[in-house]
Tab-separated table of C-alpha atoms in Angstrom:
chain	number	residue	atom	x	y	z
A	7	UNK	CA	-3.957	26.892	2.023
A	8	UNK	CA	-7.285	28.672	1.803
A	9	UNK	CA	-8.716	31.647	0.002
A	10	UNK	CA	-11.951	33.237	1.223
A	11	UNK	CA	-13.515	35.524	-1.372
A	12	UNK	CA	-15.498	38.555	-0.274
A	13	UNK	CA	-18.715	39.706	-1.906
A	14	UNK	CA	-18.971	43.433	-2.499
A	15	UNK	CA	-22.322	44.817	-3.524
A	16	UNK	CA	-20.871	47.698	-5.488
A	17	UNK	CA	-18.139	45.747	-7.263
A	18	UNK	CA	-17.369	42.239	-8.393
A	19	UNK	CA	-19.376	39.462	-6.839
A	20	UNK	CA	-16.768	36.735	-6.747
A	21	UNK	CA	-19.135	33.870	-6.176
A	22	UNK	CA	-21.333	32.968	-9.060
A	23	UNK	CA	-24.754	32.319	-10.503
A	24	UNK	CA	-26.794	30.695	-13.239
A	25	UNK	CA	-25.846	31.301	-16.858
A	26	UNK	CA	-28.216	31.383	-19.786
A	27	UNK	CA	-28.810	28.718	-22.407
A	28	UNK	CA	-27.136	25.958	-20.399
A	29	UNK	CA	-28.134	22.662	-18.858
A	30	UNK	CA	-28.554	22.776	-15.103
A	31	UNK	CA	-27.302	19.745	-13.184
A	32	UNK	CA	-28.620	19.285	-9.667
A	33	UNK	CA	-25.936	18.077	-7.258
A	34	UNK	CA	-25.989	17.072	-3.617
A	35	UNK	CA	-23.247	17.625	-1.078
A	36	UNK	CA	-23.199	13.962	-0.079
A	37	UNK	CA	-22.663	12.848	-3.694
A	38	UNK	CA	-19.896	15.159	-4.878
A	39	UNK	CA	-17.223	13.823	-2.521
A	40	UNK	CA	-17.576	10.316	-3.900
A	41	UNK	CA	-17.138	11.675	-7.416
A	42	UNK	CA	-14.125	13.728	-6.381
A	43	UNK	CA	-12.406	10.849	-4.582
A	44	UNK	CA	-12.782	8.660	-7.675
A	45	UNK	CA	-11.903	11.153	-10.407
A	46	UNK	CA	-9.924	14.089	-8.994
A	47	UNK	CA	-6.602	14.600	-10.775
A	48	UNK	CA	-4.653	15.586	-7.671
A	49	UNK	CA	-5.635	12.353	-5.936
A	50	UNK	CA	-4.594	10.402	-9.023
A	51	UNK	CA	-1.196	12.122	-8.939
A	52	UNK	CA	-0.803	11.331	-5.222
A	53	UNK	CA	-1.712	7.693	-5.855
A	54	UNK	CA	0.930	7.419	-8.567
A	55	UNK	CA	3.554	8.960	-6.280
A	56	UNK	CA	2.699	6.334	-3.671
A	57	UNK	CA	2.952	3.564	-6.260
A	58	UNK	CA	6.369	4.873	-7.289
A	59	UNK	CA	7.576	4.728	-3.665
A	60	UNK	CA	6.010	1.289	-3.329
A	61	UNK	CA	7.952	0.113	-6.387
A	62	UNK	CA	11.189	1.418	-4.816
A	63	UNK	CA	10.448	-0.636	-1.717
A	64	UNK	CA	9.754	-3.738	-3.769
A	65	UNK	CA	13.147	-3.369	-5.415
A	66	UNK	CA	14.691	-3.983	-1.997
A	67	UNK	CA	13.355	-7.551	-2.125
A	68	UNK	CA	16.580	-8.262	-4.019
A	69	UNK	CA	18.243	-8.164	-0.588
A	70	UNK	CA	16.707	-11.578	0.182
A	71	UNK	CA	15.792	-13.117	-3.146
A	72	UNK	CA	18.263	-14.673	-5.590
A	73	UNK	CA	19.198	-13.170	-8.929
A	74	UNK	CA	18.956	-15.735	-11.742
A	75	UNK	CA	20.207	-15.186	-15.278
A	76	UNK	CA	20.376	-17.485	-18.293
A	77	UNK	CA	22.526	-17.009	-21.380
A	78	UNK	CA	23.523	-18.850	-24.553
A	79	UNK	CA	26.808	-17.958	-26.208
A	80	UNK	CA	28.043	-19.057	-29.633
A	81	UNK	CA	31.658	-18.643	-30.747
A	82	UNK	CA	33.872	-19.695	-33.620
A	83	UNK	CA	37.609	-19.342	-32.989
A	84	UNK	CA	41.134	-20.270	-34.082
A	85	UNK	CA	42.633	-18.745	-30.943
A	86	UNK	CA	44.835	-21.502	-29.448
A	87	UNK	CA	43.717	-20.981	-25.869
A	88	UNK	CA	40.022	-20.543	-26.685
A	89	UNK	CA	40.008	-23.517	-29.070
A	90	UNK	CA	41.648	-25.829	-26.501
A	91	UNK	CA	39.340	-24.598	-23.721
A	92	UNK	CA	36.227	-25.035	-25.871
A	93	UNK	CA	37.143	-28.653	-26.653
A	94	UNK	CA	37.891	-29.207	-23.000
A	95	UNK	CA	34.500	-27.822	-21.968
A	96	UNK	CA	32.810	-29.974	-24.617
A	97	UNK	CA	34.688	-33.003	-23.254
A	98	UNK	CA	35.944	-33.966	-26.735
A	99	UNK	CA	39.711	-33.693	-26.206
A	100	UNK	CA	41.775	-36.547	-27.658
A	101	UNK	CA	45.428	-37.474	-27.502
A	102	UNK	CA	45.991	-35.876	-30.889
A	103	UNK	CA	44.822	-32.493	-29.595
A	104	UNK	CA	48.032	-32.327	-27.535
A	105	UNK	CA	50.107	-32.247	-30.712
A	106	UNK	CA	52.144	-28.993	-30.423
A	107	UNK	CA	51.381	-28.136	-34.022
A	108	UNK	CA	47.630	-28.343	-33.402
A	109	UNK	CA	47.938	-26.574	-30.110
A	110	UNK	CA	49.797	-23.655	-31.650
A	111	UNK	CA	47.801	-23.507	-34.847
A	112	UNK	CA	44.365	-25.079	-34.223
A	113	UNK	CA	41.674	-25.456	-36.820
A	114	UNK	CA	38.437	-23.498	-36.536
A	115	UNK	CA	36.565	-24.593	-33.438
A	116	UNK	CA	32.885	-23.888	-32.684
A	117	UNK	CA	31.433	-23.775	-29.220
A	118	UNK	CA	27.861	-23.247	-27.981
A	119	UNK	CA	27.529	-22.577	-24.241
A	120	UNK	CA	24.309	-22.454	-22.242
A	121	UNK	CA	24.787	-20.996	-18.769
A	122	UNK	CA	22.478	-20.493	-15.773
A	123	UNK	CA	23.842	-18.236	-12.992
A	124	UNK	CA	22.478	-17.663	-9.497
A	125	UNK	CA	23.588	-14.895	-7.118
A	126	UNK	CA	22.249	-15.093	-3.560
A	127	UNK	CA	22.870	-12.241	-1.061
A	128	UNK	CA	23.552	-13.570	2.434
A	129	UNK	CA	24.685	-10.716	4.661
A	130	UNK	CA	24.432	-7.092	3.476
A	131	UNK	CA	23.887	-4.899	6.537
A	132	UNK	CA	23.748	-1.646	4.570
A	133	UNK	CA	21.058	-3.173	2.377
A	134	UNK	CA	18.877	-3.941	5.407
A	135	UNK	CA	18.849	-0.291	6.455
A	136	UNK	CA	18.288	0.784	2.853
A	137	UNK	CA	15.216	-1.435	2.727
A	138	UNK	CA	13.894	0.083	5.949
A	139	UNK	CA	14.435	3.561	4.493
A	140	UNK	CA	12.465	2.611	1.374
A	141	UNK	CA	9.660	1.272	3.559
A	142	UNK	CA	9.486	4.497	5.591
A	143	UNK	CA	9.429	6.516	2.377
A	144	UNK	CA	6.560	4.400	1.041
A	145	UNK	CA	4.606	4.866	4.281
A	146	UNK	CA	5.220	8.631	4.132
A	147	UNK	CA	3.723	8.813	0.642
A	148	UNK	CA	0.772	6.713	1.729
A	149	UNK	CA	0.056	9.093	4.603
A	150	UNK	CA	0.504	12.092	2.312
A	151	UNK	CA	-1.977	10.596	-0.141
A	152	UNK	CA	-4.533	10.249	2.662
A	153	UNK	CA	-3.889	13.862	3.672
A	154	UNK	CA	-4.380	14.947	0.073
A	155	UNK	CA	-7.789	13.296	0.130
A	156	UNK	CA	-8.663	15.135	3.344
A	157	UNK	CA	-7.614	18.445	1.823
A	158	UNK	CA	-9.585	17.719	-1.328
A	159	UNK	CA	-12.668	17.016	0.789
A	160	UNK	CA	-12.196	20.418	2.435
A	161	UNK	CA	-11.746	22.106	-0.965
A	162	UNK	CA	-14.797	20.371	-2.437
A	163	UNK	CA	-16.937	21.402	0.524
A	164	UNK	CA	-15.671	24.969	0.202
A	165	UNK	CA	-16.412	25.006	-3.530
A	166	UNK	CA	-19.885	23.618	-2.912
A	167	UNK	CA	-20.593	26.302	-0.290
A	168	UNK	CA	-19.284	28.968	-2.667
A	169	UNK	CA	-21.692	27.732	-5.292
A	170	UNK	CA	-24.522	27.840	-2.747
A	171	UNK	CA	-23.509	31.374	-1.812
A	172	UNK	CA	-23.381	32.344	-5.473
A	173	UNK	CA	-26.961	31.220	-6.056
A	174	UNK	CA	-28.022	32.966	-2.858
A	175	UNK	CA	-26.340	36.165	-4.062
A	176	UNK	CA	-28.294	35.962	-7.310
A	177	UNK	CA	-31.495	35.416	-5.372
A	178	UNK	CA	-30.830	38.511	-3.254
A	179	UNK	CA	-29.973	40.617	-6.289
A	180	UNK	CA	-33.061	39.392	-8.125
A	181	UNK	CA	-35.104	40.499	-5.145
A	182	UNK	CA	-33.252	43.820	-5.180
A	183	UNK	CA	-33.976	44.131	-8.897
A	184	UNK	CA	-37.645	43.441	-8.331
A	185	UNK	CA	-37.794	45.987	-5.533
A	186	UNK	CA	-35.920	48.532	-7.626
A	187	UNK	CA	-38.287	48.114	-10.565
A	188	UNK	CA	-41.282	48.508	-8.259
A	189	UNK	CA	-39.788	51.692	-6.844
A	190	UNK	CA	-39.070	52.888	-10.380
A	191	UNK	CA	-42.715	52.446	-11.370
A	192	UNK	CA	-43.753	54.365	-8.293
A	193	UNK	CA	-41.289	57.178	-9.011
A	194	UNK	CA	-42.399	57.333	-12.649
A	195	UNK	CA	-46.005	57.685	-11.465
A	196	UNK	CA	-45.056	60.476	-9.072
A	197	UNK	CA	-43.022	62.170	-11.806
A	198	UNK	CA	-45.948	62.116	-14.220
A	199	UNK	CA	-48.106	63.659	-11.520
A	200	UNK	CA	-45.520	66.394	-11.057
A	201	UNK	CA	-44.818	65.395	-7.466
A	202	UNK	CA	-41.111	64.603	-8.035
A	203	UNK	CA	-38.406	66.168	-10.147
A	204	UNK	CA	-36.670	64.482	-13.046
A	205	UNK	CA	-33.441	64.189	-11.029
A	206	UNK	CA	-35.290	61.846	-8.653
A	207	UNK	CA	-36.426	59.718	-11.588
A	208	UNK	CA	-32.925	59.607	-13.033
A	209	UNK	CA	-31.442	58.582	-9.672
A	210	UNK	CA	-33.820	55.626	-9.446
A	211	UNK	CA	-33.129	54.622	-13.043
A	212	UNK	CA	-29.386	54.672	-12.352
A	213	UNK	CA	-29.930	52.528	-9.270
A	214	UNK	CA	-32.021	49.990	-11.199
A	215	UNK	CA	-29.377	49.762	-13.914
A	216	UNK	CA	-26.683	49.203	-11.287
A	217	UNK	CA	-28.631	46.315	-9.807
A	218	UNK	CA	-29.145	44.767	-13.231
A	219	UNK	CA	-25.436	45.020	-13.909
A	220	UNK	CA	-24.574	43.420	-10.570
A	221	UNK	CA	-27.105	40.683	-11.235
A	222	UNK	CA	-25.491	39.924	-14.575
A	223	UNK	CA	-22.072	39.707	-12.896
A	224	UNK	CA	-23.539	37.317	-10.352
A	225	UNK	CA	-25.028	35.106	-13.055
A	226	UNK	CA	-21.713	35.037	-14.884
A	227	UNK	CA	-19.830	34.223	-11.703
A	228	UNK	CA	-22.049	31.243	-10.890
A	229	UNK	CA	-20.550	29.644	-13.964
A	230	UNK	CA	-17.079	30.342	-12.546
A	231	UNK	CA	-17.916	28.572	-9.294
A	232	UNK	CA	-19.549	25.751	-11.225
A	233	UNK	CA	-16.514	25.378	-13.486
A	234	UNK	CA	-14.165	25.143	-10.512
A	235	UNK	CA	-16.306	22.479	-8.900
A	236	UNK	CA	-16.302	20.578	-12.192
A	237	UNK	CA	-12.500	20.855	-12.226
A	238	UNK	CA	-12.307	19.306	-8.768
A	239	UNK	CA	-14.631	16.522	-9.914
A	240	UNK	CA	-12.667	16.157	-13.188
A	241	UNK	CA	-15.824	16.456	-15.255
A	242	UNK	CA	-16.553	18.243	-18.519
A	243	UNK	CA	-18.689	21.255	-17.662
A	244	UNK	CA	-19.139	22.635	-21.192
A	245	UNK	CA	-22.576	24.246	-21.559
A	246	UNK	CA	-23.521	22.954	-18.120
A	247	UNK	CA	-23.924	24.549	-14.747
A	248	UNK	CA	-24.256	22.892	-11.349
A	249	UNK	CA	-27.008	23.813	-8.932
A	250	UNK	CA	-26.862	22.601	-5.323
A	251	UNK	CA	-29.893	20.737	-4.058
A	252	UNK	CA	-29.317	22.082	-0.550
A	253	UNK	CA	-29.503	25.832	-0.024
A	254	UNK	CA	-26.879	27.839	1.811
A	255	UNK	CA	-27.331	27.806	5.562
A	256	UNK	CA	-28.245	31.204	6.996
A	257	UNK	CA	-27.257	30.353	10.551
A	258	UNK	CA	-24.235	28.992	12.366
A	259	UNK	CA	-23.594	26.338	14.993
A	260	UNK	CA	-20.962	27.595	17.411
A	261	UNK	CA	-18.160	25.058	17.878
A	262	UNK	CA	-15.540	24.755	20.577
A	263	UNK	CA	-12.063	25.818	19.522
A	264	UNK	CA	-9.217	23.308	19.612
A	265	UNK	CA	-5.780	24.702	20.323
A	266	UNK	CA	-3.565	21.608	20.330
A	267	UNK	CA	-1.945	20.253	17.209
A	268	UNK	CA	-2.662	16.550	16.825
A	269	UNK	CA	0.266	14.190	16.268
A	270	UNK	CA	-2.150	11.836	14.494
A	271	UNK	CA	-2.584	14.260	11.603
A	272	UNK	CA	-1.654	12.461	8.406
A	273	UNK	CA	0.748	15.134	7.148
A	274	UNK	CA	2.503	15.289	10.546
A	275	UNK	CA	2.911	11.511	10.499
A	276	UNK	CA	4.188	11.717	6.920
A	277	UNK	CA	6.870	14.216	7.976
A	278	UNK	CA	7.909	11.917	10.832
A	279	UNK	CA	8.157	8.977	8.432
A	280	UNK	CA	10.215	11.078	6.039
A	281	UNK	CA	12.683	11.925	8.814
A	282	UNK	CA	12.786	8.264	9.742
A	283	UNK	CA	13.657	7.355	6.152
A	284	UNK	CA	16.595	9.783	6.153
A	285	UNK	CA	17.786	8.358	9.477
A	286	UNK	CA	17.780	4.848	7.981
A	287	UNK	CA	19.690	6.084	4.934
A	288	UNK	CA	22.321	7.527	7.264
A	289	UNK	CA	22.610	4.160	9.022
A	290	UNK	CA	22.860	2.430	5.661
A	291	UNK	CA	25.754	4.671	4.592
A	292	UNK	CA	27.569	3.873	7.849
A	293	UNK	CA	27.086	0.140	7.369
A	294	UNK	CA	28.617	0.446	3.919
A	295	UNK	CA	32.027	0.037	5.601
A	296	UNK	CA	31.138	-3.478	6.804
A	297	UNK	CA	31.936	-6.581	4.703
A	298	UNK	CA	29.315	-8.280	2.529
A	299	UNK	CA	28.771	-12.001	2.141
A	300	UNK	CA	27.181	-13.344	-1.045
A	301	UNK	CA	26.822	-16.836	-2.504
A	302	UNK	CA	26.993	-17.654	-6.190
A	303	UNK	CA	26.574	-20.649	-8.422
A	304	UNK	CA	26.303	-21.588	-12.074
A	305	UNK	CA	25.399	-24.553	-14.257
A	306	UNK	CA	26.945	-24.687	-17.725
A	307	UNK	CA	26.272	-26.847	-20.788
A	308	UNK	CA	28.531	-27.022	-23.868
A	309	UNK	CA	28.286	-28.481	-27.346
A	310	UNK	CA	29.556	-27.946	-30.863
A	311	UNK	CA	25.931	-27.585	-31.996
A	312	UNK	CA	23.368	-24.852	-31.343
A	313	UNK	CA	21.577	-25.389	-28.010
A	314	UNK	CA	23.467	-28.628	-27.522
A	315	UNK	CA	23.898	-30.099	-24.035
A	316	UNK	CA	26.517	-32.809	-24.651
A	317	UNK	CA	28.814	-31.688	-21.810
A	318	UNK	CA	27.929	-29.940	-18.563
A	319	UNK	CA	29.348	-28.781	-15.256
A	320	UNK	CA	28.554	-26.629	-12.234
A	321	UNK	CA	30.257	-24.097	-10.008
A	322	UNK	CA	29.258	-22.995	-6.484
A	323	UNK	CA	30.954	-20.681	-4.022
A	324	UNK	CA	30.705	-17.756	-1.614
A	325	UNK	CA	32.398	-14.380	-1.542
A	326	UNK	CA	33.233	-12.175	1.419
A	327	UNK	CA	34.077	-8.681	0.188
A	328	UNK	CA	35.095	-5.462	1.878
A	329	UNK	CA	35.661	-2.081	0.303
A	330	UNK	CA	38.957	-0.964	1.790
A	331	UNK	CA	39.250	2.406	0.040
A	332	UNK	CA	37.105	3.890	-2.716
A	333	UNK	CA	38.540	7.377	-2.964
A	334	UNK	CA	36.371	8.865	-0.173
A	335	UNK	CA	33.220	7.936	-2.079
A	336	UNK	CA	31.665	6.102	0.896
A	337	UNK	CA	32.748	8.811	3.336
A	338	UNK	CA	31.234	11.513	1.162
A	339	UNK	CA	28.033	9.487	0.805
A	340	UNK	CA	27.786	9.179	4.589
A	341	UNK	CA	28.349	12.916	5.094
A	342	UNK	CA	25.662	13.713	2.540
A	343	UNK	CA	23.220	11.312	4.233
A	344	UNK	CA	23.956	12.970	7.580
A	345	UNK	CA	23.292	16.444	6.162
A	346	UNK	CA	20.049	15.252	4.521
A	347	UNK	CA	18.888	13.721	7.802
A	348	UNK	CA	19.620	16.870	9.788
A	349	UNK	CA	17.848	18.952	7.142
A	350	UNK	CA	14.802	16.657	7.344
A	351	UNK	CA	14.736	17.021	11.123
A	352	UNK	CA	14.810	20.827	10.907
A	353	UNK	CA	12.128	20.848	8.187
A	354	UNK	CA	9.960	18.588	10.341
A	355	UNK	CA	10.352	20.948	13.287
A	356	UNK	CA	9.593	23.955	11.097
A	357	UNK	CA	6.496	22.294	9.584
A	358	UNK	CA	5.050	21.507	13.003
A	359	UNK	CA	5.723	25.057	14.214
A	360	UNK	CA	4.021	26.553	11.134
A	361	UNK	CA	1.095	24.155	11.549
A	362	UNK	CA	0.655	25.239	15.170
A	363	UNK	CA	0.875	28.867	14.074
A	364	UNK	CA	-1.837	28.275	11.458
A	365	UNK	CA	-4.003	26.535	14.045
A	366	UNK	CA	-3.709	29.434	16.488
A	367	UNK	CA	-4.524	31.894	13.707
A	368	UNK	CA	-7.580	29.908	12.612
A	369	UNK	CA	-8.887	29.734	16.174
A	370	UNK	CA	-8.773	33.528	16.328
A	371	UNK	CA	-10.390	33.791	12.910
A	372	UNK	CA	-13.215	31.532	14.060
A	373	UNK	CA	-13.936	33.787	17.021
A	374	UNK	CA	-13.768	36.855	14.761
A	375	UNK	CA	-16.073	35.168	12.252
A	376	UNK	CA	-18.604	34.350	14.987
A	377	UNK	CA	-18.578	37.947	16.159
A	378	UNK	CA	-18.927	39.147	12.586
A	379	UNK	CA	-21.968	36.926	11.990
A	380	UNK	CA	-23.705	38.346	15.055
A	381	UNK	CA	-22.938	41.937	14.040
A	382	UNK	CA	-23.991	41.404	10.421
A	383	UNK	CA	-27.229	39.763	11.548
A	384	UNK	CA	-28.012	42.749	13.764
A	385	UNK	CA	-27.071	45.169	10.976
A	386	UNK	CA	-29.316	43.308	8.531
A	387	UNK	CA	-32.297	43.464	10.874
A	388	UNK	CA	-31.701	47.157	11.483
A	389	UNK	CA	-31.344	47.939	7.768
A	390	UNK	CA	-34.541	46.029	6.965
A	391	UNK	CA	-36.437	47.993	9.577
A	392	UNK	CA	-34.901	51.262	8.390
A	393	UNK	CA	-35.935	50.538	4.803
A	394	UNK	CA	-39.460	49.617	5.877
A	395	UNK	CA	-39.831	52.893	7.769
A	396	UNK	CA	-38.379	55.038	4.971
A	397	UNK	CA	-40.493	53.255	2.369
A	398	UNK	CA	-43.659	54.008	4.339
A	399	UNK	CA	-42.626	57.610	4.886
A	400	UNK	CA	-41.711	57.998	1.212
A	401	UNK	CA	-45.140	56.815	0.120
A	402	UNK	CA	-46.523	59.566	2.367
A	403	UNK	CA	-44.194	62.160	0.833
A	404	UNK	CA	-42.100	62.491	3.993
A	405	UNK	CA	-38.786	61.099	2.684
A	406	UNK	CA	-36.463	62.078	-0.131
A	407	UNK	CA	-35.818	59.742	-3.030
A	408	UNK	CA	-32.102	59.668	-2.260
A	409	UNK	CA	-32.818	58.577	1.323
A	410	UNK	CA	-35.024	55.735	0.077
A	411	UNK	CA	-32.366	54.592	-2.414
A	412	UNK	CA	-29.694	54.692	0.271
A	413	UNK	CA	-31.838	52.613	2.629
A	414	UNK	CA	-32.596	50.099	-0.121
A	415	UNK	CA	-28.932	49.798	-1.097
A	416	UNK	CA	-27.890	49.341	2.502
A	417	UNK	CA	-30.523	46.666	3.144
A	418	UNK	CA	-29.464	44.418	0.262
A	419	UNK	CA	-25.806	45.075	0.922
A	420	UNK	CA	-26.232	43.951	4.532
A	421	UNK	CA	-28.072	40.830	3.419
A	422	UNK	CA	-25.188	39.879	1.143
A	423	UNK	CA	-22.649	40.670	3.855
A	424	UNK	CA	-24.571	38.540	6.339
A	425	UNK	CA	-24.581	35.574	3.940
A	426	UNK	CA	-20.854	36.077	3.368
A	427	UNK	CA	-20.232	36.173	7.122
A	428	UNK	CA	-22.112	32.880	7.589
A	429	UNK	CA	-20.097	31.322	4.776
A	430	UNK	CA	-16.824	32.486	6.306
A	431	UNK	CA	-17.713	31.087	9.721
A	432	UNK	CA	-18.816	27.707	8.389
A	433	UNK	CA	-15.748	27.344	6.199
A	434	UNK	CA	-13.409	28.475	8.986
A	435	UNK	CA	-15.024	25.862	11.200
A	436	UNK	CA	-14.395	23.194	8.546
A	437	UNK	CA	-10.831	24.398	8.119
A	438	UNK	CA	-10.226	24.235	11.864
A	439	UNK	CA	-11.470	20.663	11.861
A	440	UNK	CA	-9.091	19.900	8.980
A	441	UNK	CA	-6.164	21.350	10.946
A	442	UNK	CA	-6.920	19.297	14.057
A	443	UNK	CA	-7.784	15.937	12.441
């Protein structure tokens, strides 16, 4: 669910920095979440999935509401039965129509019928449980949509902190570049005076070029972090780069660990609702063996002319039906519903166990991250002091060039590692909060 990138001084700096020839857009942490919640594509997908489940639930309204259809039928026939029935429906039968010759060989008869039918469900027990299953499914998707928003908020905050870290990495490398160039000027001066050998000068030049290369990687990678944030916000980031208004924090606030998985977590509730939906579907399949009671009625109008209403009549009634045997279709449906329900129960149990496992792991990671921050802070202070001492001794001719370069490299490396450690702790803390909400 998460992916923490590590910054290596001597390799790829995976968190980015400012590109050239682009517009810089200042963004604030409190503003980006509103943009993401309104425009993020994943949230839009989750909303549509909820609407789909909501539409399924609305279809179950047919369990209570009548079904009304209207039709208009036009026929022209010489069929003896149809011709006699059409005249009878039109109420135009005469004594002469009972002539056997006309009955057996009628003339062409036209009939226009307008019919309104109403079907009203009364008792459908299986339908009641099916409606409850659709409702539980809809509620599960609603909860999952809310959880998606919570995860997106975590991802946006992480992306924002990565962007902050990227700019901070550039700032550190720019400082390293400035220091390296200053040392290079000093070494060049000493070389011209014959105090140092050319190998010392070449070593410093190599070091300066390395820093410049790392700085360029950092500036390129800022665009990567900016592009990802733009993706989360669903915004066009062409020829633009984001720059956070707030700088990356260089300290941590120690939080208490939470070891218990909360049943109020939206995804946990969604899994419970999903299991509930399968349980209702199982009940619905069992109730399929019970009889159904439905009412019906129709009002019909007949005429020999189009849309005529010369004759009319109605029909009302009720039907009690029971499926006695359908070739094991209902039994197979019930067995499938039972297997799906049991599968959902096991998946729910597995999901909760994995969530607890992830929570326990994150608690340990938070403690490790806190310890790492303290160690990196101490290492940074020590490397800064070591560089200061070696720099002073070098200016007095008491240190080798290689020792000075090593101290300089270590100092900036420890600064980057300290910033990375702070980032990891703060994100792990946010992730722990996400797991326990």
